[in-house]
Every structure is written in structure tokens, then in C-alpha cells.
Amino acid sequence: MDLTTPPTPRARLLAFDGGGIRGLFALKIARRIETLLRERSGNPKLVLADHFHYIGGTSTGAIIATALSWGLAVDDVIRLYRENARIMFTKDNLSLGGLRGFRFAREPISAFLRDFFVEADGKPATLGTSRLRTLLLVVTRNASTGSPWPISNNPKARYNDRSKPGCNLDLPLWQLVRASTAAPTFFPPEIIDIVDQTSGAATRNTFAFEDGAVTPFNNPAYLLYTMATLPEYRLCWPQGAERMSLVSIGTGSLATGRGGRLEEHLLGLAKQVPAALIGSSQWWQDLLCRQQGECRYGEPLDSEVGDLVRPNPDAKFLYARYDRRITEADVIAAGKFSRRGFTLDNVELMDCLGEMGAEYARRVVSMLHFDDA
């Protein structure tokens, strides 16, 4: 199956933000999309991999994107999350603690991914596996080189040439997903051997990879569009609202301001700055998509630009952004489940997150936002 040529007039892209256990919020939105597609097609077994051609994600979004590209129904992905969440967030009792320790152990999440993404014969699936039914983007950060590493199974990509040693398509799929989820301080980095194809000597380098959220691409939507269209990525899909659609799904947006505290101590800043940078980057990626695309749906970005939902004769793609702010009322309601708030690892909020996502999806998701064919 040729994944590089969409079989429909309009290429369909789907992107998932990072956000830890809040991925359950995103999955409920994805489930609503899947339900609407099933109703329209009359096929009760349709999965999102039957509709979308390129699916991408960062961190928890990488797990979701890979599972959907694998051909799973959204309900199956939700079940995987609920059954394995507490396993993935297993405390690292062997951690050295202090500034050198990690909150959670490497092996539980590694074992979950390693055991799931396998071929029919039980061997580890690679990035180039035929079991992926769509093109897939996994966003990571190479902590050794200090650069974002978006990795795709596009067979035309520069480093996916099977005639050369060290083809990225031969990398274990589970390791790449694990790398995208290796949030600093939460999980240890993922160590992967990469062959340097640029030197001509097939030199093998050992790199440490960490969460793709530690790049500007915790919201990977605009990056996904770029990798589908920029000539250097060797896919070159046609652009225009009639030729491409992009659905971007968030995990719930948390306020990162400090309210009436006009000054903050160093420890407080150390906690706030990473979240503030990630949130600002997500906002910017969303703004780029709304500017370049024809935005059919999205919550207001701010009081100055609004939601930018309007016709755009120069649009590069149709665009819908599904996400909403987590309000003070949500925090109070979540207190019935847990007092830890909407942290990335608060598995006690799984029911709450599912309810929030389902209610939001029922209220706002529409086929007209991304597929008016």
C-alpha cells in the first residue's frame, strides 16, 4: 500500500498535542470524530486510519497517533490508556532522588510499548512496518544534539532510504514512541543508536532522546502540515482548502499565569517557566494554522484576534482546532476525584477527563469543520 499518495482528492491530516494523562480528553474528541465518520459511511467498523492519511503526535499524542495509525478503534486506545496508565506512571523507587532522580521508572512504560507494537510473529515492529496504515509523525527532541527530531515513516524521506545503512525505518517503533514521551524529570531519556548517513562512513552515534514537548511542537499540527508539503521532506502533497484538511486536537489548556503575584521566587519560576513556554508555543502553532488555513472551528485565541473562523480564499488547508481551557470550575469539579489538579500524571482524574472530553466533543465537533465533501 502506497501511503505517500492519498487516494482521495483532499489529503487528511490529524494531529494530537502532548499532555500526559490528559490524552484521555483528546481521545474522547477523536472518538466523536470516528462516530460521525461511521454514521456518514454506514460502516460501523470504520477506524480513523481509514479516513486520515497522515497522523502525528507529541508525547502522549505520539502514543495516540501511533495506536490510531496502527489501525485501532478509538475505544481500544481508550481502553489501553485506562488499563495501563497506572503502570506507565510507576514511581521509580530506585531513583537516586534529588536533582539526579526521575519521578517515574523507565521499564513499565517501555514494557507496555515494547509488548504492544509487535509484528504478527512477535518481533518488534519498526518504523517502516506495514502494520502502520497511515503516514505517521512522532515528535521527539534529540537531547544530545539539542535539536527537534520529527520522525516520520515517509519512505521518500531523506533518512528513510533502505538502500543506505542505518535507515530510520529500521528503528524500533516502540523506542521512538517512548522517546517522544520521555518528559524531563518525569522519565529518563530514551537511548537510541542512530547511524550518521551524512558522513558516508556509516558512523553509529548513541543519542539521548526526550519528550517532544521540549520543542516548539507540543502542538504538532503546523509541523505536520509542513512535513506533508515542504519539498525537502519529499512528500509534496498539494495545498489548498480543496486539497488538504488538518484537524488538531488538544488535551485541555491550563492557565499558566500567576494571577495577583506580581513577583515570584526562584523555585516558583522554575516550576512555571517550562509550562509557560510550552503553552505559548502551542498558542503560536495554533495561530499559524488559523492564519494559513481556513479555520472552521476553534476557541478564541485571545481578545484581540478572536477565533479567526472565517473564509480564506488563500487557505493552504481546511483547519479545525479542538481544545478548550480548563477553568476554575473544572478544577473545583475535579476536586471530587483528586486534589492534585490537572497534572500530567494524575491518573485519579481519568473519569473526570473522559467526561470533560465527551461533553465538549458532543457540543462542538462537526464534520463540516474538516470534511465537507
Short mmCIF file of C-alpha atoms in Angstrom, two decimals:
data_model
loop_
_atom_site.label_atom_id
_atom_site.label_comp_id
_atom_site.label_asym_id
_atom_site.label_seq_id
_atom_site.Cartn_x
_atom_site.Cartn_y
_atom_site.Cartn_z
CA MET A 1 0.00 0.00 0.00
CA ASP A 2 1.40 3.37 -1.06
CA LEU A 3 0.95 5.69 1.90
CA THR A 4 2.56 8.63 0.11
CA THR A 5 -0.31 9.22 -2.33
CA PRO A 6 -3.69 9.94 -0.70
CA PRO A 7 -6.47 8.06 -2.51
CA THR A 8 -8.90 10.97 -2.13
CA PRO A 9 -8.88 14.47 -3.68
CA ARG A 10 -8.27 16.00 -0.24
CA ALA A 11 -5.37 14.82 1.93
CA ARG A 12 -6.48 14.47 5.56
CA LEU A 13 -4.14 15.26 8.44
CA LEU A 14 -4.75 14.63 12.14
CA ALA A 15 -2.54 15.96 14.97
CA PHE A 16 -2.51 15.32 18.73
CA ASP A 17 -0.93 17.54 21.40
CA GLY A 18 1.06 16.27 24.33
CA GLY A 19 -0.41 16.42 27.82
CA GLY A 20 0.18 13.23 29.77
CA ILE A 21 -2.92 11.54 31.15
CA ARG A 22 -4.98 14.40 29.71
CA GLY A 23 -4.68 12.47 26.46
CA LEU A 24 -7.97 10.89 27.56
CA PHE A 25 -9.63 14.26 26.93
CA ALA A 26 -8.26 14.23 23.38
CA LEU A 27 -9.32 10.63 22.83
CA LYS A 28 -12.95 11.46 23.57
CA ILE A 29 -12.80 14.10 20.84
CA ALA A 30 -11.24 11.58 18.47
CA ARG A 31 -13.99 9.13 19.39
CA ARG A 32 -16.65 11.66 18.38
CA ILE A 33 -14.94 12.18 15.02
CA GLU A 34 -14.81 8.42 14.50
CA THR A 35 -18.52 8.09 15.39
CA LEU A 36 -19.52 10.79 12.89
CA LEU A 37 -17.44 9.17 10.16
CA ARG A 38 -19.03 5.79 10.87
CA GLU A 39 -22.52 7.27 10.68
CA ARG A 40 -21.81 9.01 7.39
CA SER A 41 -20.15 6.00 5.78
CA GLY A 42 -22.58 3.42 7.12
CA ASN A 43 -19.58 1.36 8.22
CA PRO A 44 -19.74 0.63 11.97
CA LYS A 45 -16.19 -0.75 11.91
CA LEU A 46 -14.53 2.29 10.33
CA VAL A 47 -11.45 3.49 12.21
CA LEU A 48 -9.64 6.81 11.89
CA ALA A 49 -6.85 5.16 9.89
CA ASP A 50 -9.48 4.51 7.19
CA HIS A 51 -10.14 8.24 6.86
CA PHE A 52 -6.94 10.14 7.69
CA HIS A 53 -3.76 9.84 5.64
CA TYR A 54 -1.15 11.38 7.95
CA ILE A 55 -1.42 11.25 11.75
CA GLY A 56 1.07 12.93 14.07
CA GLY A 57 1.57 13.43 17.76
CA THR A 58 3.85 14.60 20.52
CA SER A 59 4.39 12.83 23.84
CA THR A 60 1.05 11.30 24.88
CA GLY A 61 -0.14 12.43 21.46
CA ALA A 62 2.55 10.22 19.91
CA ILE A 63 1.10 7.19 21.69
CA ILE A 64 -2.37 8.09 20.42
CA ALA A 65 -1.20 8.82 16.87
CA THR A 66 0.78 5.59 16.63
CA ALA A 67 -2.06 3.48 18.01
CA LEU A 68 -4.54 5.03 15.58
CA SER A 69 -2.16 4.63 12.65
CA TRP A 70 -1.79 1.00 13.77
CA GLY A 71 -5.49 0.65 12.94
CA LEU A 72 -7.03 0.65 16.40
CA ALA A 73 -10.51 1.95 17.04
CA VAL A 74 -10.56 4.88 19.44
CA ASP A 75 -12.37 2.84 22.11
CA ASP A 76 -9.48 0.36 22.02
CA VAL A 77 -6.97 3.15 22.55
CA ILE A 78 -9.03 4.48 25.45
CA ARG A 79 -9.06 1.02 26.98
CA LEU A 80 -5.27 0.77 26.60
CA TYR A 81 -4.86 4.10 28.38
CA ARG A 82 -7.14 3.18 31.24
CA GLU A 83 -5.63 -0.28 31.71
CA ASN A 84 -2.01 0.86 31.56
CA ALA A 85 -1.99 4.41 32.97
CA ARG A 86 -1.11 3.39 36.50
CA ILE A 87 1.54 1.01 35.15
CA MET A 88 3.12 3.71 32.97
CA PHE A 89 3.23 6.14 35.89
CA THR A 90 5.01 3.76 38.26
CA LYS A 91 7.18 5.54 40.81
CA ASP A 92 10.91 4.94 40.44
CA ASN A 93 11.79 3.51 43.85
CA LEU A 94 15.40 3.04 42.73
CA SER A 95 15.82 6.69 41.79
CA LEU A 96 18.79 8.45 43.28
CA GLY A 97 16.45 11.27 44.25
CA GLY A 98 17.32 14.94 44.47
CA LEU A 99 18.45 16.68 41.31
CA ARG A 100 19.54 13.47 39.56
CA GLY A 101 16.43 11.37 40.02
CA PHE A 102 13.35 10.80 37.84
CA ARG A 103 9.83 10.64 39.14
CA PHE A 104 8.83 7.51 37.23
CA ALA A 105 10.59 4.31 36.23
CA ARG A 106 11.76 3.62 32.68
CA GLU A 107 10.75 -0.03 32.39
CA PRO A 108 6.95 -0.05 32.96
CA ILE A 109 6.15 2.33 30.09
CA SER A 110 8.88 0.75 27.94
CA ALA A 111 7.44 -2.73 28.52
CA PHE A 112 3.93 -1.56 27.65
CA LEU A 113 5.06 -0.05 24.33
CA ARG A 114 7.51 -2.86 23.53
CA ASP A 115 4.90 -5.56 24.12
CA PHE A 116 2.19 -3.82 22.13
CA PHE A 117 3.96 -2.66 18.97
CA VAL A 118 5.00 -6.06 17.62
CA GLU A 119 4.64 -7.90 14.33
CA ALA A 120 2.42 -10.95 13.92
CA ASP A 121 5.42 -13.18 14.67
CA GLY A 122 6.12 -11.35 17.93
CA LYS A 123 9.18 -9.48 16.68
CA PRO A 124 9.44 -5.75 17.46
CA ALA A 125 7.77 -3.63 14.82
CA THR A 126 9.95 -0.97 13.21
CA LEU A 127 9.08 2.50 11.97
CA GLY A 128 8.77 1.00 8.49
CA THR A 129 6.28 -1.69 9.49
CA SER A 130 3.42 -2.41 7.11
CA ARG A 131 1.11 -2.53 10.12
CA LEU A 132 1.02 1.27 10.14
CA ARG A 133 -1.90 2.10 7.89
CA THR A 134 -1.16 5.82 7.53
CA LEU A 135 1.85 8.05 7.42
CA LEU A 136 2.95 8.73 10.99
CA LEU A 137 4.81 11.62 12.61
CA VAL A 138 6.40 11.20 16.04
CA VAL A 139 7.92 14.37 17.52
CA THR A 140 11.00 13.91 19.71
CA ARG A 141 13.91 16.01 20.88
CA ASN A 142 17.48 14.82 20.49
CA ALA A 143 18.87 15.92 23.83
CA SER A 144 22.41 15.06 22.72
CA THR A 145 22.39 17.46 19.77
CA GLY A 146 19.85 19.85 21.29
CA SER A 147 17.54 19.79 18.27
CA PRO A 148 13.95 18.80 17.49
CA TRP A 149 13.74 15.44 15.72
CA PRO A 150 10.44 14.93 13.93
CA ILE A 151 10.50 11.33 12.71
CA SER A 152 8.18 10.01 10.01
CA ASN A 153 7.64 6.71 8.22
CA ASN A 154 7.51 8.52 4.88
CA PRO A 155 9.57 6.13 2.70
CA LYS A 156 10.67 9.03 0.50
CA ALA A 157 12.26 10.96 3.38
CA ARG A 158 15.99 11.56 3.26
CA TYR A 159 16.93 9.28 6.14
CA ASN A 160 14.42 6.56 5.25
CA ASP A 161 16.34 5.24 2.25
CA ARG A 162 16.51 1.45 2.61
CA SER A 163 19.45 1.27 0.23
CA LYS A 164 21.64 3.02 2.82
CA PRO A 165 22.89 1.65 6.14
CA GLY A 166 21.12 2.94 9.22
CA CYS A 167 17.77 3.59 7.55
CA ASN A 168 15.46 5.17 10.13
CA LEU A 169 12.66 2.88 9.01
CA ASP A 170 14.55 0.07 10.76
CA LEU A 171 14.38 1.77 14.18
CA PRO A 172 12.10 0.04 16.72
CA LEU A 173 8.74 1.78 16.69
CA TRP A 174 8.24 1.41 20.43
CA GLN A 175 11.52 3.20 21.14
CA LEU A 176 10.55 6.22 19.06
CA VAL A 177 7.21 6.50 20.83
CA ARG A 178 8.92 6.04 24.19
CA ALA A 179 11.39 8.79 23.24
CA SER A 180 8.56 11.21 22.49
CA THR A 181 7.06 10.58 25.94
CA ALA A 182 10.29 10.89 27.97
CA ALA A 183 9.36 14.10 29.76
CA PRO A 184 12.41 15.52 31.61
CA THR A 185 12.25 14.98 35.40
CA PHE A 186 9.30 12.60 34.87
CA PHE A 187 11.03 9.84 32.86
CA PRO A 188 14.63 9.01 31.92
CA PRO A 189 15.58 9.75 28.31
CA GLU A 190 15.41 7.02 25.69
CA ILE A 191 18.85 5.97 24.42
CA ILE A 192 18.89 5.11 20.70
CA ASP A 193 21.74 4.27 18.33
CA ILE A 194 21.49 6.29 15.12
CA VAL A 195 23.70 5.79 12.08
CA ASP A 196 25.15 9.01 10.63
CA GLN A 197 24.21 8.79 6.96
CA THR A 198 25.75 12.15 6.09
CA SER A 199 29.40 11.22 6.66
CA GLY A 200 29.50 8.36 4.18
CA ALA A 201 31.19 6.20 6.81
CA ALA A 202 28.01 4.84 8.41
CA THR A 203 29.20 6.01 11.82
CA ARG A 204 26.97 4.88 14.67
CA ASN A 205 26.11 7.51 17.27
CA THR A 206 24.38 6.98 20.59
CA PHE A 207 21.89 9.74 21.38
CA ALA A 208 19.60 10.54 24.29
CA PHE A 209 16.05 11.40 23.21
CA GLU A 210 13.41 13.10 25.29
CA ASP A 211 9.86 14.37 25.17
CA GLY A 212 8.90 16.23 22.01
CA ALA A 213 7.15 18.75 24.26
CA VAL A 214 10.62 20.18 24.97
CA THR A 215 10.49 21.70 21.47
CA PRO A 216 8.11 24.28 19.98
CA PHE A 217 5.96 21.36 18.80
CA ASN A 218 3.92 20.08 21.74
CA ASN A 219 1.15 21.08 19.36
CA PRO A 220 2.49 19.37 16.21
CA ALA A 221 -0.24 20.50 13.79
CA TYR A 222 1.72 23.07 11.77
CA LEU A 223 4.78 20.81 11.76
CA LEU A 224 2.62 18.00 10.36
CA TYR A 225 1.39 20.31 7.58
CA THR A 226 4.97 21.36 6.88
CA MET A 227 6.20 17.79 6.61
CA ALA A 228 3.37 16.99 4.22
CA THR A 229 4.13 19.91 1.90
CA LEU A 230 7.71 21.20 2.20
CA PRO A 231 9.74 19.84 -0.76
CA GLU A 232 12.69 18.97 1.48
CA TYR A 233 10.52 16.40 3.28
CA ARG A 234 9.89 14.77 -0.12
CA LEU A 235 6.15 14.30 0.11
CA CYS A 236 4.91 17.49 -1.57
CA TRP A 237 1.19 16.99 -1.14
CA PRO A 238 -0.94 19.61 -2.94
CA GLN A 239 -2.16 22.53 -0.86
CA GLY A 240 -5.44 24.42 -0.75
CA ALA A 241 -8.72 24.09 1.11
CA GLU A 242 -9.98 21.70 -1.57
CA ARG A 243 -6.82 19.58 -1.41
CA MET A 244 -5.96 19.30 2.29
CA SER A 245 -7.62 19.32 5.73
CA LEU A 246 -6.00 19.44 9.15
CA VAL A 247 -7.63 18.54 12.45
CA SER A 248 -5.69 19.50 15.59
CA ILE A 249 -6.73 18.05 18.96
CA GLY A 250 -5.53 19.39 22.31
CA THR A 251 -5.58 17.93 25.81
CA GLY A 252 -7.16 20.84 27.65
CA SER A 253 -5.41 24.18 28.10
CA LEU A 254 -4.25 25.09 31.59
CA ALA A 255 -3.77 28.68 32.73
CA THR A 256 -0.08 29.41 33.30
CA GLY A 257 -0.36 32.93 34.74
CA ARG A 258 0.40 33.66 38.38
CA GLY A 259 -2.54 35.99 38.99
CA GLY A 260 -2.03 38.72 41.54
CA ARG A 261 1.50 37.64 42.47
CA LEU A 262 3.48 40.36 40.71
CA GLU A 263 6.79 38.78 41.66
CA GLU A 264 7.78 35.15 42.07
CA HIS A 265 10.60 33.39 43.88
CA LEU A 266 13.14 31.27 42.01
CA LEU A 267 11.60 27.90 42.83
CA GLY A 268 8.21 29.13 41.68
CA LEU A 269 9.71 30.37 38.42
CA ALA A 270 11.46 27.05 37.89
CA LYS A 271 8.09 25.33 38.07
CA GLN A 272 6.17 27.87 36.00
CA VAL A 273 8.51 28.70 33.13
CA PRO A 274 8.51 25.30 31.34
CA ALA A 275 4.71 25.14 31.33
CA ALA A 276 4.51 28.77 30.22
CA LEU A 277 6.88 28.16 27.30
CA ILE A 278 5.01 25.04 26.20
CA GLY A 279 1.67 26.82 26.44
CA SER A 280 2.93 29.83 24.48
CA SER A 281 4.35 27.58 21.76
CA GLN A 282 1.05 25.72 21.48
CA TRP A 283 -0.77 29.04 21.11
CA TRP A 284 1.62 30.14 18.37
CA GLN A 285 1.34 26.88 16.41
CA ASP A 286 -2.45 27.19 16.55
CA LEU A 287 -2.30 30.81 15.37
CA LEU A 288 -0.10 29.82 12.41
CA CYS A 289 -2.60 27.16 11.40
CA ARG A 290 -5.52 29.58 11.62
CA GLN A 291 -3.65 32.19 9.61
CA GLN A 292 -2.51 29.81 6.88
CA GLY A 293 -5.65 27.70 6.75
CA GLU A 294 -9.37 28.28 6.54
CA CYS A 295 -10.34 27.89 10.16
CA ARG A 296 -13.73 26.23 10.50
CA TYR A 297 -13.65 25.89 14.29
CA GLY A 298 -11.55 26.92 17.26
CA GLU A 299 -11.97 28.59 20.63
CA PRO A 300 -10.94 32.29 20.67
CA LEU A 301 -7.17 32.68 20.86
CA ASP A 302 -7.37 35.97 22.73
CA SER A 303 -9.45 39.14 22.87
CA GLU A 304 -7.53 40.80 20.03
CA VAL A 305 -7.60 38.25 17.19
CA GLY A 306 -10.63 36.26 18.31
CA ASP A 307 -11.10 32.82 16.77
CA LEU A 308 -10.22 33.68 13.13
CA VAL A 309 -13.10 31.47 11.95
CA ARG A 310 -13.79 32.92 8.51
CA PRO A 311 -13.43 32.21 4.79
CA ASN A 312 -9.88 32.39 3.46
CA PRO A 313 -9.54 32.31 -0.34
CA ASP A 314 -5.78 31.81 0.02
CA ALA A 315 -6.04 28.97 2.54
CA LYS A 316 -3.45 26.20 2.40
CA PHE A 317 -5.87 23.77 4.08
CA LEU A 318 -9.15 23.43 5.95
CA TYR A 319 -8.50 23.66 9.66
CA ALA A 320 -10.24 22.79 12.91
CA ARG A 321 -8.77 23.09 16.39
CA TYR A 322 -10.50 21.13 19.12
CA ASP A 323 -9.40 22.15 22.60
CA ARG A 324 -10.73 24.19 25.47
CA ARG A 325 -9.46 25.98 28.51
CA ILE A 326 -9.56 24.19 31.84
CA THR A 327 -11.43 26.65 34.04
CA GLU A 328 -11.55 27.25 37.76
CA ALA A 329 -14.93 25.49 37.74
CA ASP A 330 -13.25 22.45 36.19
CA VAL A 331 -10.60 22.47 38.90
CA ILE A 332 -13.30 22.58 41.58
CA ALA A 333 -15.23 19.75 39.91
CA ALA A 334 -12.04 17.70 39.59
CA GLY A 335 -11.58 18.03 43.34
CA LYS A 336 -14.22 15.34 43.76
CA PHE A 337 -11.80 12.91 42.13
CA SER A 338 -8.43 14.22 43.28
CA ARG A 339 -6.84 17.21 45.00
CA ARG A 340 -3.73 17.07 42.81
CA GLY A 341 -5.24 19.05 39.96
CA PHE A 342 -4.76 18.55 36.22
CA THR A 343 -1.15 17.41 36.37
CA LEU A 344 0.31 15.26 33.59
CA ASP A 345 0.44 12.18 35.83
CA ASN A 346 -2.79 12.44 37.83
CA VAL A 347 -4.38 9.11 36.90
CA GLU A 348 -7.08 9.71 39.50
CA LEU A 349 -8.67 12.13 37.00
CA MET A 350 -9.22 9.57 34.23
CA ASP A 351 -13.00 9.52 34.70
CA CYS A 352 -13.17 13.30 35.01
CA LEU A 353 -11.08 13.84 31.86
CA GLY A 354 -13.19 11.39 29.91
CA GLU A 355 -16.39 13.15 30.93
CA MET A 356 -14.96 16.57 30.06
CA GLY A 357 -13.80 15.41 26.64
CA ALA A 358 -17.05 13.62 25.80
CA GLU A 359 -19.19 16.62 26.77
CA TYR A 360 -17.01 19.01 24.79
CA ALA A 361 -16.96 16.73 21.74
CA ARG A 362 -20.74 16.28 21.70
CA ARG A 363 -21.16 20.03 21.82
CA VAL A 364 -18.70 21.20 19.17
CA VAL A 365 -17.37 18.52 16.80
CA SER A 366 -18.88 18.64 13.32
CA MET A 367 -17.96 17.05 10.01
CA LEU A 368 -18.37 20.46 8.37
CA HIS A 369 -15.29 21.65 10.25
CA PHE A 370 -12.90 19.37 8.37
CA ASP A 371 -14.65 17.35 5.67
CA ASP A 372 -17.45 18.98 3.71
CA ALA A 373 -17.16 16.55 0.79
#
